[in-house]
CSV table of C-alpha atoms in Angstrom, one decimal:
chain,number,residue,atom,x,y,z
A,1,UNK,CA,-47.2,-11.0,88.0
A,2,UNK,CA,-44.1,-13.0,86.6
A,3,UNK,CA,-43.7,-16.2,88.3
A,4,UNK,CA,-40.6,-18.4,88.4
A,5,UNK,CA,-39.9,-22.1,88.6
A,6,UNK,CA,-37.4,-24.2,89.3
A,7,UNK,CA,-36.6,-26.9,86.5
A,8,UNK,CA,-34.5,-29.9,86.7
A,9,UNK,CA,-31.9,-30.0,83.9
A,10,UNK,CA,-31.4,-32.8,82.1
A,11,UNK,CA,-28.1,-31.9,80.1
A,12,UNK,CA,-26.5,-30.8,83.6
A,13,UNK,CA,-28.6,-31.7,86.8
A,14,UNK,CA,-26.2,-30.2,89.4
A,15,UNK,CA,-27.2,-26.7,87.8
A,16,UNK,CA,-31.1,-26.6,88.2
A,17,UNK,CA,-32.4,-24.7,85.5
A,18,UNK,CA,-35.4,-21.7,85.5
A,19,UNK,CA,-38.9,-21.5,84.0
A,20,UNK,CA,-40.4,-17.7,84.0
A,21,UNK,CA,-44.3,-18.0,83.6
A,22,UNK,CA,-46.1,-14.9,82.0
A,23,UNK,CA,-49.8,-14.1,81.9
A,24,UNK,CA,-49.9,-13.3,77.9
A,25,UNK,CA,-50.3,-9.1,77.0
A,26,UNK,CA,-48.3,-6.4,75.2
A,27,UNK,CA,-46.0,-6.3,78.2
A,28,UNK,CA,-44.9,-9.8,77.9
A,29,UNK,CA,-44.4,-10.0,74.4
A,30,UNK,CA,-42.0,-7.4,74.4
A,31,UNK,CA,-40.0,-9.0,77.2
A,32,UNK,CA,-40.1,-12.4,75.7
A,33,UNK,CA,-38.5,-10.5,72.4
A,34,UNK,CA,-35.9,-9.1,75.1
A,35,UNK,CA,-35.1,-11.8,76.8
A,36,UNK,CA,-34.9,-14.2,73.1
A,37,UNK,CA,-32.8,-11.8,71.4
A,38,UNK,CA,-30.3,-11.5,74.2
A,39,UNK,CA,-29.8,-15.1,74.1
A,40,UNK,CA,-30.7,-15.2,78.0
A,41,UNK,CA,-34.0,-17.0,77.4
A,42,UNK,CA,-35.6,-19.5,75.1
A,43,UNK,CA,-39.8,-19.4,74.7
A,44,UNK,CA,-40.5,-23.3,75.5
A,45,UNK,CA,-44.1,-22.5,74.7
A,46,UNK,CA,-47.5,-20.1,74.9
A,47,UNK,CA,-50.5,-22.2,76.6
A,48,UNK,CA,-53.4,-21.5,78.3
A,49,UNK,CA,-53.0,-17.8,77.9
A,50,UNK,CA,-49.3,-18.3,79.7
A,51,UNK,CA,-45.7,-18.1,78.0
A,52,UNK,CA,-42.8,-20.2,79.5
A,53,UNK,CA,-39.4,-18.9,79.0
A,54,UNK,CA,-36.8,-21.3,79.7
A,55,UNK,CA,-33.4,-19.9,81.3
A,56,UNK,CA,-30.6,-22.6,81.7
A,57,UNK,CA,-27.7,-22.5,84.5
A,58,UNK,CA,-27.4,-18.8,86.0
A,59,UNK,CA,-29.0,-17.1,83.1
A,60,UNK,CA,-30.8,-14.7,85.7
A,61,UNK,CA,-28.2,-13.5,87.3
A,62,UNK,CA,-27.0,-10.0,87.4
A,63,UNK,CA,-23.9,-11.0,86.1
A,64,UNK,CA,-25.2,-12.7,82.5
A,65,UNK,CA,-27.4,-9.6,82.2
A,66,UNK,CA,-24.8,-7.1,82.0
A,67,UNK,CA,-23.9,-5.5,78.9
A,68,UNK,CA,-20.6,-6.2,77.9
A,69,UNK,CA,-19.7,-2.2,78.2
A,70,UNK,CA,-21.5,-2.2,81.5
A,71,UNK,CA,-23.7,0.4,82.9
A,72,UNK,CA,-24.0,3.8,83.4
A,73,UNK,CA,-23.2,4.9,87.8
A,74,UNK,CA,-26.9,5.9,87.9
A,75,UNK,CA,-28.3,2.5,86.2
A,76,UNK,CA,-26.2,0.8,88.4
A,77,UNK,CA,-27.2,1.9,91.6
A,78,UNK,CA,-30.7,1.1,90.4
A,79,UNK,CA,-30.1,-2.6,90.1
A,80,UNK,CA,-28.4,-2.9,92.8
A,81,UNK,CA,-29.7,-0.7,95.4
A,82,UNK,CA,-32.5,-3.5,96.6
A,83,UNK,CA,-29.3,-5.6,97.3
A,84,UNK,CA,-27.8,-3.3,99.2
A,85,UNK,CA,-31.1,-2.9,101.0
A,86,UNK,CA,-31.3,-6.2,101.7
A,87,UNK,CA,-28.1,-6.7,103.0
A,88,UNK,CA,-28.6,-3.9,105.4
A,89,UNK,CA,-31.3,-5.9,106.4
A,90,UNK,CA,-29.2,-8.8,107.1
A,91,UNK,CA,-26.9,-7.0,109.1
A,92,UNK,CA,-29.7,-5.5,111.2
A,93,UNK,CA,-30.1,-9.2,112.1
A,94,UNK,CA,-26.6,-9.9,113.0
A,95,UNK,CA,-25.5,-11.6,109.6
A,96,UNK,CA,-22.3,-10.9,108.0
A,97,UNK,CA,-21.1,-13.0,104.6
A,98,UNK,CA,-18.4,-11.1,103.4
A,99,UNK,CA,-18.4,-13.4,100.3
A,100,UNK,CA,-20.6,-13.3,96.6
A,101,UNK,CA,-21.0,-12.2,93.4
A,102,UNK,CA,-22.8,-11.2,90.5
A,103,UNK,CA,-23.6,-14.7,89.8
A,104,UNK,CA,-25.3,-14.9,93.2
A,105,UNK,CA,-27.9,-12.0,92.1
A,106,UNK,CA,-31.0,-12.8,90.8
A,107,UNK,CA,-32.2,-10.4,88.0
A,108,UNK,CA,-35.3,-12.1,87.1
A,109,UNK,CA,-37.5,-9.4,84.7
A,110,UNK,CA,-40.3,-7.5,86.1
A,111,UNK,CA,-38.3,-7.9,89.6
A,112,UNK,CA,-36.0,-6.0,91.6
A,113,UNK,CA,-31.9,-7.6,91.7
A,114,UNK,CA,-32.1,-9.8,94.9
A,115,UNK,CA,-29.6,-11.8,96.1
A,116,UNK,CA,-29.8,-15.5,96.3
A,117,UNK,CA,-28.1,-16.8,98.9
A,118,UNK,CA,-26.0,-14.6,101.9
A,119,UNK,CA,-23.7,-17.1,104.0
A,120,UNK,CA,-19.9,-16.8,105.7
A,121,UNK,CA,-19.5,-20.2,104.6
A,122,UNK,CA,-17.2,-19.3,101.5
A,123,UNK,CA,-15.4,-16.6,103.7
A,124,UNK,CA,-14.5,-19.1,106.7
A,125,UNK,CA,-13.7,-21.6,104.2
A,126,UNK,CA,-11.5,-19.0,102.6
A,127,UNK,CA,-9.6,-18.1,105.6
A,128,UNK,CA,-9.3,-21.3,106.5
A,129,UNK,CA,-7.6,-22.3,103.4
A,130,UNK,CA,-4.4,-19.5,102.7
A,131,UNK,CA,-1.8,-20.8,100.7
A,132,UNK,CA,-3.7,-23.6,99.6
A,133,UNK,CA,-4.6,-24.7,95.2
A,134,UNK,CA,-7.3,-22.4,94.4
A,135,UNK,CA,-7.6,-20.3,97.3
A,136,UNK,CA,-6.4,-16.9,95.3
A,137,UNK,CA,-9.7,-17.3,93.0
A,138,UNK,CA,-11.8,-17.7,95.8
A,139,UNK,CA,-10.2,-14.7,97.6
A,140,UNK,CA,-10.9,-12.5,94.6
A,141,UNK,CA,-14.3,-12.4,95.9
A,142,UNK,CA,-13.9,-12.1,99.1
A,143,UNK,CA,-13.6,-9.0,101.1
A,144,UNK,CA,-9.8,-8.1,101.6
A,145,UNK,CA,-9.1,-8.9,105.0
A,146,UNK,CA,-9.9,-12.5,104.8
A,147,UNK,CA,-6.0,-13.3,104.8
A,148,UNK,CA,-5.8,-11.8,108.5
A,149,UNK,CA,-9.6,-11.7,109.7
A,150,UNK,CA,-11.4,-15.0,110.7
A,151,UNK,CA,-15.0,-14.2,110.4
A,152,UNK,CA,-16.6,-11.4,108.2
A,153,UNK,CA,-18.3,-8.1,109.8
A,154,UNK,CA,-20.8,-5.4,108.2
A,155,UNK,CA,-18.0,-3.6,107.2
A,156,UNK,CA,-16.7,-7.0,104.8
A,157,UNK,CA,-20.1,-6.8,103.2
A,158,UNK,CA,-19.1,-3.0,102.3
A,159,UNK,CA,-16.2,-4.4,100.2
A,160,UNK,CA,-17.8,-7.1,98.7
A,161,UNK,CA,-21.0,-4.8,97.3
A,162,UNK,CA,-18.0,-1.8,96.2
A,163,UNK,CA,-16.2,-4.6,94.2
A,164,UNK,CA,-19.6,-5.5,92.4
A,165,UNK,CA,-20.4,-1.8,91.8
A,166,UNK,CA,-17.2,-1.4,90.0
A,167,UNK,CA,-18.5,-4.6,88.4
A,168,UNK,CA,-21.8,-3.6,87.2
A,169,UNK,CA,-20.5,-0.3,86.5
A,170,UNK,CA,-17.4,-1.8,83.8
A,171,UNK,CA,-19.3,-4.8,82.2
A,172,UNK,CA,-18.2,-7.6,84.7
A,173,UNK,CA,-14.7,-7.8,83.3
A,174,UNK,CA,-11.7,-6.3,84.3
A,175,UNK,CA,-9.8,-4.5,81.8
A,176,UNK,CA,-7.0,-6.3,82.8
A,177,UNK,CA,-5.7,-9.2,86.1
A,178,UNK,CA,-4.0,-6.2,87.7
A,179,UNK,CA,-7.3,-4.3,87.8
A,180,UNK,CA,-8.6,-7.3,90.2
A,181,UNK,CA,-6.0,-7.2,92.2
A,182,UNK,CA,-5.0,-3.9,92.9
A,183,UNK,CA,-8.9,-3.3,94.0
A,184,UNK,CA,-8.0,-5.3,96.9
A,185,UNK,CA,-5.1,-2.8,97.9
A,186,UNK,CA,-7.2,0.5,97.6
A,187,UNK,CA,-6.1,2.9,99.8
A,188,UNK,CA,-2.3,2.4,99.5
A,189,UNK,CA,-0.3,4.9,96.8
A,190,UNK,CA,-0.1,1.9,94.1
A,191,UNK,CA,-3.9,1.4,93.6
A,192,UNK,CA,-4.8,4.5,94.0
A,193,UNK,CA,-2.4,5.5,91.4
A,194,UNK,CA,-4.1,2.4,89.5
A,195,UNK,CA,-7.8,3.6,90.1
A,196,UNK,CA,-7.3,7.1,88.8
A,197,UNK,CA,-8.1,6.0,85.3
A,198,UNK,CA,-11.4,4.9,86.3
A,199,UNK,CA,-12.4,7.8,88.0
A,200,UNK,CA,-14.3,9.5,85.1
A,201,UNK,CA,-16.2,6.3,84.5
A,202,UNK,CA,-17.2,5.7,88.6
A,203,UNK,CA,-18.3,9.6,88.8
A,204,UNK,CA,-20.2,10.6,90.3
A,205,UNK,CA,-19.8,7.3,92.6
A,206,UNK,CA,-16.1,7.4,92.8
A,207,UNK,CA,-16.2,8.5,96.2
A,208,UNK,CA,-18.4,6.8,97.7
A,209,UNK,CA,-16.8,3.3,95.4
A,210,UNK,CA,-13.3,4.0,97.1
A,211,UNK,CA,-15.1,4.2,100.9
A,212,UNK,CA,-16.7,1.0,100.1
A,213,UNK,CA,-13.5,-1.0,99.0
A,214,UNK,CA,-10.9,0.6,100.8
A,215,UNK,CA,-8.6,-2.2,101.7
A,216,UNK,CA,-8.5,-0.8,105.8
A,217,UNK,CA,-12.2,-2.0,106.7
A,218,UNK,CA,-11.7,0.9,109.8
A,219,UNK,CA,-11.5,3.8,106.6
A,220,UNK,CA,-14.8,2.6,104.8
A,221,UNK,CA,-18.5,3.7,106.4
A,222,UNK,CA,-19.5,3.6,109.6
A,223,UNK,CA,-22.1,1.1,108.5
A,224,UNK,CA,-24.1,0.3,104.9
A,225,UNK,CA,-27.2,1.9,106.1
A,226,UNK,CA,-24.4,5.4,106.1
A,227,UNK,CA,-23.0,4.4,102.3
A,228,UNK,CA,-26.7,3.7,101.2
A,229,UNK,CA,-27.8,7.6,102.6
A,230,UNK,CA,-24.3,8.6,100.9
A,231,UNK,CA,-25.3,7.0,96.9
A,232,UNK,CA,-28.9,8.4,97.8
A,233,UNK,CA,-28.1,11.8,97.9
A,234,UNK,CA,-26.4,11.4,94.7
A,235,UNK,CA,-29.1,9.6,93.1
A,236,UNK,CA,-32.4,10.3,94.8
A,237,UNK,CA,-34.8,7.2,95.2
């Protein structure tokens, strides 16, 4: 199986670059052609029946992986259903973040999406810092209520993995900055009105997309183990 290493940069050593180590076979050489030709990955070199593929920065994540049209609904559920999963898991444990990205999943080949790190830090830190330089780019990935909720809940975490389903689903890019923001009013007549033009792209997910991101955390699912059962028996594991 793949394995991965982490790899000191020496161009930029505050963003630790990654080494994927292959076992050499048909398999591999196709991903390394993959992997070259998307630019992700550079082949450092094939020794001792092993190919190292270097990937600088955040290469791996989700987010440099997307296509810039994005994915189909049912693609994108595939990726990211073992980070739903796992978040589920963290909230069985009593662990909220209501704060990440698509740089903070890992979507290393041969391996399921996974996120890399699940913390409130950023959250709290948001809250704690309305009105200050910078805090409106921070929000943007936050779930709504920071502005008027101090810590995150389950229900944060909903909003947070909506927004990156929308994300995955669209390329990573919104078509426009009012896209971004209205997302974080959905539910009230203006983004609705706004989200209507994506609705033919989200189906058959738009439902269960607006549930997940609706602005009023008391509107979306009960809890993510309800939205997971919700996308599954749209798309069937």
């Amino acid at each position: 199986s793949p394995r991965l290493y982490e790899a000191a940069s020496l161009s930029n050593p505050g963003q630790g670059d990654l080494v994927l180590v292959l076992s050499e076979g048909p398999e591999a050489v196709s991903l390394i052609g993959q992997e070259h030709s998307s630019g992700r990955a550079t082949l450092l070199e094939t020794s001792q029946d092993h190919h190292f593929l270097l990937y600088r920065g955040q290469a791996l994540s989700l987010r440099m992986s997307l296509p810039p049209e994005g994915v189909s609904p049912e693609r994108a559920w595939q990726l990211l259903r073992p980070v739903f999963y796992q978040v589920d898991a963290f909230h069985q444990q009593g662990k909220y973040s209501g704060y990440f990205s698509l740089r903070d999943i890992d979507n290393i080949p041969g391996e399921p999406c996974r996120l890399n790190a699940f913390s409130d830090r950023a959250y709290l830190h948001q809250h704690q810092s309305m009105g200050k330089a910078g805090a409106l780019n921070l929000a943007l990935y936050s779930a709504p209520e920071v502005y008027q909720q101090p810590i995150p809940t389950a229900a944060s975490d909903q909003a947070v993995l909506g927004r990156i389903l929308f994300e995955v689903i669209c390329g990573g890019e919104y078509p426009d900055p009012e896209t971004r923001i209205k997302l974080r009013y959905l539910g009230s007549d203006m983004a609705n009105q706004h989200f209507r033009q994506f609705i033919p792209r989200l189906e058959p997910l738009a439902r269960p997309f607006y549930r997940l991101c609706h602005s009023d955390p008391a509107q979306r699912y009960a809890s993510l183990r309800e939205a997971i059962l919700a996308i599954e028996a749209i798309f069937p594991p």
